[in-house]
Amino acid sequence: MDEPEFHNCLVFNRICRFVFIRNGRNWRSYREYPMLLYIPPLFGLTALTAHEVSGISAVEIFFATISGVWAYRKTGLLHKTLIVYMGGAVLIGSFIGGTWF
């Protein structure tokens, strides 16, 4: 997929988010995955593969997590020990899964 088509799919994703985020409802990633898979081809855009959609979702979740930690860093509401233990376990598990499986 070339750069302009990929950019068009991401712009379409942002438009869908703007339309569906209202009345205090939060966007859920379980809605985003099928929308990124099935809706762009309906509008003549290049279809994304499941691997690309998973990557887009993972990057968005990563940056949402980082922004949440950044927003709450001075409030004392973050349990830093839990973050270190769980983050370390996820990081090690990701490396093992990405390397051996």
PDB file of C-alpha atoms in Angstrom:
ATOM      1  CA  MET A   1       0.000   0.000   0.000  1.00  0.00           C
ATOM      2  CA  ASP A   2       1.448   3.357  -0.943  1.00  0.00           C
ATOM      3  CA  GLU A   3       1.620   6.367   1.364  1.00  0.00           C
ATOM      4  CA  PRO A   4      -1.366   8.440   0.082  1.00  0.00           C
ATOM      5  CA  GLU A   5      -3.787   5.504   0.292  1.00  0.00           C
ATOM      6  CA  PHE A   6      -2.623   4.650   3.810  1.00  0.00           C
ATOM      7  CA  HIS A   7      -3.012   8.312   4.805  1.00  0.00           C
ATOM      8  CA  ASN A   8      -6.566   8.354   3.375  1.00  0.00           C
ATOM      9  CA  CYS A   9      -7.472   5.321   5.509  1.00  0.00           C
ATOM     10  CA  LEU A  10      -6.130   7.026   8.631  1.00  0.00           C
ATOM     11  CA  VAL A  11      -8.035  10.223   7.827  1.00  0.00           C
ATOM     12  CA  PHE A  12     -11.185   8.145   7.368  1.00  0.00           C
ATOM     13  CA  ASN A  13     -10.524   6.544  10.768  1.00  0.00           C
ATOM     14  CA  ARG A  14     -10.303   9.989  12.385  1.00  0.00           C
ATOM     15  CA  ILE A  15     -13.543  11.097  10.738  1.00  0.00           C
ATOM     16  CA  CYS A  16     -15.316   7.978  12.037  1.00  0.00           C
ATOM     17  CA  ARG A  17     -13.980   8.659  15.511  1.00  0.00           C
ATOM     18  CA  PHE A  18     -15.281  12.235  15.385  1.00  0.00           C
ATOM     19  CA  VAL A  19     -18.719  11.073  14.257  1.00  0.00           C
ATOM     20  CA  PHE A  20     -19.065   8.267  16.803  1.00  0.00           C
ATOM     21  CA  ILE A  21     -17.626  10.049  19.849  1.00  0.00           C
ATOM     22  CA  ARG A  22     -20.492  12.069  21.213  1.00  0.00           C
ATOM     23  CA  ASN A  23     -22.856  12.109  24.154  1.00  0.00           C
ATOM     24  CA  GLY A  24     -20.039  11.133  26.513  1.00  0.00           C
ATOM     25  CA  ARG A  25     -19.446   7.780  24.850  1.00  0.00           C
ATOM     26  CA  ASN A  26     -15.872   6.625  24.520  1.00  0.00           C
ATOM     27  CA  TRP A  27     -14.409   5.065  21.422  1.00  0.00           C
ATOM     28  CA  ARG A  28     -13.781   1.342  21.812  1.00  0.00           C
ATOM     29  CA  SER A  29     -11.135  -0.549  19.897  1.00  0.00           C
ATOM     30  CA  TYR A  30     -13.542  -3.442  19.262  1.00  0.00           C
ATOM     31  CA  ARG A  31     -15.526  -1.019  17.069  1.00  0.00           C
ATOM     32  CA  GLU A  32     -12.456   0.297  15.326  1.00  0.00           C
ATOM     33  CA  TYR A  33     -11.063  -3.036  14.131  1.00  0.00           C
ATOM     34  CA  PRO A  34     -13.999  -4.071  11.907  1.00  0.00           C
ATOM     35  CA  MET A  35     -14.476  -0.496  10.715  1.00  0.00           C
ATOM     36  CA  LEU A  36     -10.868  -0.293   9.519  1.00  0.00           C
ATOM     37  CA  LEU A  37     -11.212  -3.669   7.835  1.00  0.00           C
ATOM     38  CA  TYR A  38     -14.541  -3.292   6.058  1.00  0.00           C
ATOM     39  CA  ILE A  39     -15.469   0.359   5.582  1.00  0.00           C
ATOM     40  CA  PRO A  40     -12.526   1.740   3.518  1.00  0.00           C
ATOM     41  CA  PRO A  41     -13.180  -0.688   0.620  1.00  0.00           C
ATOM     42  CA  LEU A  42     -16.825   0.432   0.585  1.00  0.00           C
ATOM     43  CA  PHE A  43     -15.627   3.951  -0.244  1.00  0.00           C
ATOM     44  CA  GLY A  44     -13.126   2.858  -2.862  1.00  0.00           C
ATOM     45  CA  LEU A  45     -10.053   3.108  -0.634  1.00  0.00           C
ATOM     46  CA  THR A  46      -7.463   0.377  -0.470  1.00  0.00           C
ATOM     47  CA  ALA A  47      -8.402  -2.376   1.963  1.00  0.00           C
ATOM     48  CA  LEU A  48      -6.152  -2.831   4.955  1.00  0.00           C
ATOM     49  CA  THR A  49      -5.021  -6.298   5.948  1.00  0.00           C
ATOM     50  CA  ALA A  50      -5.752  -7.686   9.396  1.00  0.00           C
ATOM     51  CA  HIS A  51      -2.050  -7.359  10.198  1.00  0.00           C
ATOM     52  CA  GLU A  52      -2.043  -3.643   9.314  1.00  0.00           C
ATOM     53  CA  VAL A  53      -5.224  -2.980  11.300  1.00  0.00           C
ATOM     54  CA  SER A  54      -3.753  -4.762  14.325  1.00  0.00           C
ATOM     55  CA  GLY A  55      -0.618  -2.655  14.040  1.00  0.00           C
ATOM     56  CA  ILE A  56      -2.599   0.579  13.813  1.00  0.00           C
ATOM     57  CA  SER A  57      -4.669  -0.401  16.857  1.00  0.00           C
ATOM     58  CA  ALA A  58      -1.573  -1.390  18.844  1.00  0.00           C
ATOM     59  CA  VAL A  59       0.165   1.920  18.130  1.00  0.00           C
ATOM     60  CA  GLU A  60      -2.952   3.897  19.077  1.00  0.00           C
ATOM     61  CA  ILE A  61      -3.351   1.954  22.320  1.00  0.00           C
ATOM     62  CA  PHE A  62       0.335   2.479  23.146  1.00  0.00           C
ATOM     63  CA  PHE A  63       0.122   6.245  22.709  1.00  0.00           C
ATOM     64  CA  ALA A  64      -3.198   6.422  24.582  1.00  0.00           C
ATOM     65  CA  THR A  65      -1.546   4.619  27.492  1.00  0.00           C
ATOM     66  CA  ILE A  66       1.468   6.928  27.453  1.00  0.00           C
ATOM     67  CA  SER A  67      -0.759  10.026  27.321  1.00  0.00           C
ATOM     68  CA  GLY A  68      -2.840   8.721  30.234  1.00  0.00           C
ATOM     69  CA  VAL A  69       0.271   8.145  32.339  1.00  0.00           C
ATOM     70  CA  TRP A  70       1.550  11.590  31.369  1.00  0.00           C
ATOM     71  CA  ALA A  71      -1.753  13.209  32.382  1.00  0.00           C
ATOM     72  CA  TYR A  72      -1.888  11.456  35.774  1.00  0.00           C
ATOM     73  CA  ARG A  73       1.819  11.546  36.615  1.00  0.00           C
ATOM     74  CA  LYS A  74       1.535  14.251  39.294  1.00  0.00           C
ATOM     75  CA  THR A  75      -1.778  13.212  40.840  1.00  0.00           C
ATOM     76  CA  GLY A  76      -0.531  10.264  42.885  1.00  0.00           C
ATOM     77  CA  LEU A  77      -3.167   7.990  41.341  1.00  0.00           C
ATOM     78  CA  LEU A  78      -0.661   5.766  39.533  1.00  0.00           C
ATOM     79  CA  HIS A  79       0.550   2.626  41.283  1.00  0.00           C
ATOM     80  CA  LYS A  80       4.142   2.713  40.051  1.00  0.00           C
ATOM     81  CA  THR A  81       5.131  -0.689  41.446  1.00  0.00           C
ATOM     82  CA  LEU A  82       2.244  -2.365  39.646  1.00  0.00           C
ATOM     83  CA  ILE A  83       3.107  -0.521  36.428  1.00  0.00           C
ATOM     84  CA  VAL A  84       6.728  -1.679  36.620  1.00  0.00           C
ATOM     85  CA  TYR A  85       5.842  -5.330  37.343  1.00  0.00           C
ATOM     86  CA  MET A  86       3.085  -5.613  34.748  1.00  0.00           C
ATOM     87  CA  GLY A  87       4.926  -3.538  32.153  1.00  0.00           C
ATOM     88  CA  GLY A  88       8.054  -5.633  32.584  1.00  0.00           C
ATOM     89  CA  ALA A  89       6.096  -8.875  32.280  1.00  0.00           C
ATOM     90  CA  VAL A  90       4.347  -7.666  29.117  1.00  0.00           C
ATOM     91  CA  LEU A  91       7.637  -6.475  27.639  1.00  0.00           C
ATOM     92  CA  ILE A  92       9.401  -9.795  28.347  1.00  0.00           C
ATOM     93  CA  GLY A  93       6.409 -11.775  27.055  1.00  0.00           C
ATOM     94  CA  SER A  94       6.327  -9.678  23.886  1.00  0.00           C
ATOM     95  CA  PHE A  95       9.987 -10.275  23.207  1.00  0.00           C
ATOM     96  CA  ILE A  96       9.635 -14.012  23.802  1.00  0.00           C
ATOM     97  CA  GLY A  97       6.534 -14.221  21.606  1.00  0.00           C
ATOM     98  CA  GLY A  98       8.091 -12.107  18.876  1.00  0.00           C
ATOM     99  CA  THR A  99      11.349 -13.999  18.884  1.00  0.00           C
ATOM    100  CA  TRP A 100      10.343 -17.638  19.264  1.00  0.00           C
ATOM    101  CA  PHE A 101       6.780 -17.911  17.944  1.00  0.00           C
TER     102      PHE A 101
END
